[in-house]
Coordinates of C-alpha atoms in Angstrom, one line a residue:
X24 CA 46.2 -21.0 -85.6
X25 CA 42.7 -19.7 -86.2
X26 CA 39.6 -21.8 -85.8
X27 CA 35.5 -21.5 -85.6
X28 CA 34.7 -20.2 -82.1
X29 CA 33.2 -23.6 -80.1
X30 CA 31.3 -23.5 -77.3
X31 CA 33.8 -24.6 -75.2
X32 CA 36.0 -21.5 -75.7
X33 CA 33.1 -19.5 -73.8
X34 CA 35.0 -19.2 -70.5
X35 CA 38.5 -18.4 -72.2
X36 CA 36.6 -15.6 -74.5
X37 CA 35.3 -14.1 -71.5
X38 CA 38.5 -13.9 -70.0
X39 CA 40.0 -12.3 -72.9
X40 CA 37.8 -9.9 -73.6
X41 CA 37.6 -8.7 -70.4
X42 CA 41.3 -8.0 -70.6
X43 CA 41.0 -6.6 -74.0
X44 CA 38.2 -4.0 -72.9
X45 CA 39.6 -3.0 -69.9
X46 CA 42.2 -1.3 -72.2
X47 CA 40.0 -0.3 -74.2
X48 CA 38.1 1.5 -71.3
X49 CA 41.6 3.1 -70.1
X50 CA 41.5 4.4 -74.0
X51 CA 37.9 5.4 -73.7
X52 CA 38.9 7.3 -70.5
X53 CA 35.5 5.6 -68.7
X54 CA 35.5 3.6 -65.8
X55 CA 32.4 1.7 -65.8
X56 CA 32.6 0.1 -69.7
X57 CA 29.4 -1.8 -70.5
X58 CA 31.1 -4.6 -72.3
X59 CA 33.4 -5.3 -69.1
X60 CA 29.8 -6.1 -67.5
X61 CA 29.2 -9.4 -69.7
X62 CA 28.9 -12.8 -67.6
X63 CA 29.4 -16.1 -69.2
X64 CA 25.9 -17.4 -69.1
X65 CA 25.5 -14.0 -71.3
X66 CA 27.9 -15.3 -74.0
X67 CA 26.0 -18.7 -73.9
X68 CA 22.8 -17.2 -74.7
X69 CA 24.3 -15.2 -77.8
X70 CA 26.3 -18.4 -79.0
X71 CA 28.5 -16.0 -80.7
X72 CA 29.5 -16.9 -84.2
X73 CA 33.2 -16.2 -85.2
X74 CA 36.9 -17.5 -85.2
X75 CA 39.1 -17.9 -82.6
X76 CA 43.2 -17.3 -82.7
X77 CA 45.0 -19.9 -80.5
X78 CA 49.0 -19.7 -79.7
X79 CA 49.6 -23.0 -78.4
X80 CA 46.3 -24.5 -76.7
X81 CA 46.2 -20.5 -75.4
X82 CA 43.1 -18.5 -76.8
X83 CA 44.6 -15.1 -77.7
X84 CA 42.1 -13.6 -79.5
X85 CA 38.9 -13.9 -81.0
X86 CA 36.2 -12.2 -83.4
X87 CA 32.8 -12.4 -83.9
X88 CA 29.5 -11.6 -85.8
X89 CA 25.9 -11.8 -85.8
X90 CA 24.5 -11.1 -89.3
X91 CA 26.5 -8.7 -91.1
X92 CA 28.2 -7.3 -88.3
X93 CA 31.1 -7.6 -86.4
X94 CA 30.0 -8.1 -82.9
X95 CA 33.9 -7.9 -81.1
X96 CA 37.1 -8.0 -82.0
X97 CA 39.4 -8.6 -79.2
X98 CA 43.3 -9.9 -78.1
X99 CA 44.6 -10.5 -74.9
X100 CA 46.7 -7.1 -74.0
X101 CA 49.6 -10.3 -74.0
X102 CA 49.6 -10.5 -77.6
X103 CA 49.0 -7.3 -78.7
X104 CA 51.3 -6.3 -81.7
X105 CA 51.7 -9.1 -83.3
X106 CA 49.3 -9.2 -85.9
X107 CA 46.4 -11.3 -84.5
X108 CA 43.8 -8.8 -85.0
X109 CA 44.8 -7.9 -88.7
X110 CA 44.7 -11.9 -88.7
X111 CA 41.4 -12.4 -87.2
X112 CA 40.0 -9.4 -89.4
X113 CA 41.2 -11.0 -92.6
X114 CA 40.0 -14.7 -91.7
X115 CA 36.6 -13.3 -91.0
X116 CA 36.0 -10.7 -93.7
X117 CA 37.1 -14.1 -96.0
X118 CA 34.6 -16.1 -94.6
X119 CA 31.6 -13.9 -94.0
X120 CA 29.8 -10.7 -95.6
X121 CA 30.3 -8.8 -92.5
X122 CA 30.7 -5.1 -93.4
X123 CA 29.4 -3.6 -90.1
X124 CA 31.3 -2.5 -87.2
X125 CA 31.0 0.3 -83.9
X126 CA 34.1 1.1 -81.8
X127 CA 34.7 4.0 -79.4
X128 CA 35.7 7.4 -81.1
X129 CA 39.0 7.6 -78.9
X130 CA 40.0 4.1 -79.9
X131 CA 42.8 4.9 -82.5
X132 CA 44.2 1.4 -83.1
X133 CA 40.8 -0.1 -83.8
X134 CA 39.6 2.6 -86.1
X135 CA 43.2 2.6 -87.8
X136 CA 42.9 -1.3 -88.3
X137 CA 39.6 -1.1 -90.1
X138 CA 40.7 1.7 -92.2
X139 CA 42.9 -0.6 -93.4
X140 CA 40.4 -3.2 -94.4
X141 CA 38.2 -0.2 -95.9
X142 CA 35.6 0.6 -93.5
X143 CA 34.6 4.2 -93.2
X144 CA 32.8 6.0 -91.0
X145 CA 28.8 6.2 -91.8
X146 CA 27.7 8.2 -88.3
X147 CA 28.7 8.6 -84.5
X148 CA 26.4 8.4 -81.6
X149 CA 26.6 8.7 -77.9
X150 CA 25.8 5.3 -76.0
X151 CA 26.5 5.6 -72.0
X152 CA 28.8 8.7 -72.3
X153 CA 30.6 6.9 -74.7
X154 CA 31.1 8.2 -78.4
X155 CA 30.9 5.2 -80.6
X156 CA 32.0 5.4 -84.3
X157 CA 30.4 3.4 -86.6
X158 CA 31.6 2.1 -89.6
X159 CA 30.6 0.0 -93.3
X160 CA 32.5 -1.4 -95.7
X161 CA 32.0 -1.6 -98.9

């Protein structure tokens, strides 16, 4: 099921998304990931905007966006491949005008899934060591 992120999910986001980006850091081939830094009082003060995917009472996943742009996109490594991204992607790009959205260069899956919601690439840039792809849709 897929709902508006509530402030209450804070604490389960965090604990996602950690999960979710330390794969994505294995992908990355980094070992200090700045997103694996984020503390919960630092998703409170963004109050991050965006859906949540719940299996059971479980948060499994989660996207969100400030403006235009998607801010993260993320699934518990438990519940990869089985569609709650592509989910959580559609529901979004249904309910917003996001059309923004940076992930690392080396991270295949995500670039493949937005390729197949028509983003392309506009530029690439290095952020600590890490080359980011960003990409528009349009």
């Amino acid at each position: 099921m897929i709902r508006p992120l509530q402030p209450t999910d804070h604490a389960s986001l965090l604990q996602v998304q950690r999960r979710a980006y330390q794969v994505e850091a294995a992908l990355l081939d980094v070992i200090d990931f700045p997103p694996l830094r984020e503390t919960l009082e630092e998703i409170g003060v963004e109050a991050p905007i965006g859906f949540v995917f719940l299996v059971g009472d479980t948060l499994a996943g989660a996207v969100t966006v400030d403006d235009m742009t998607i801010t993260r996109l993320v699934v518990d490594p438990l519940y990869f491949r089985q569609g709650i991204a592509r989910s959580l992607l559609q529901h979004l790009l249904e309910h917003s005008h996001a059309k923004h959205v940076m992930t690392g260069a080396r991270n295949q899956p995500a670039l493949a899934l937005y390729a197949r919601f028509g983003f392309t690439e506009t530029r690439r840039a290095f952020r600590d060591e890490i080359e980011l792809v960003f990409l528009t849709r349009t």
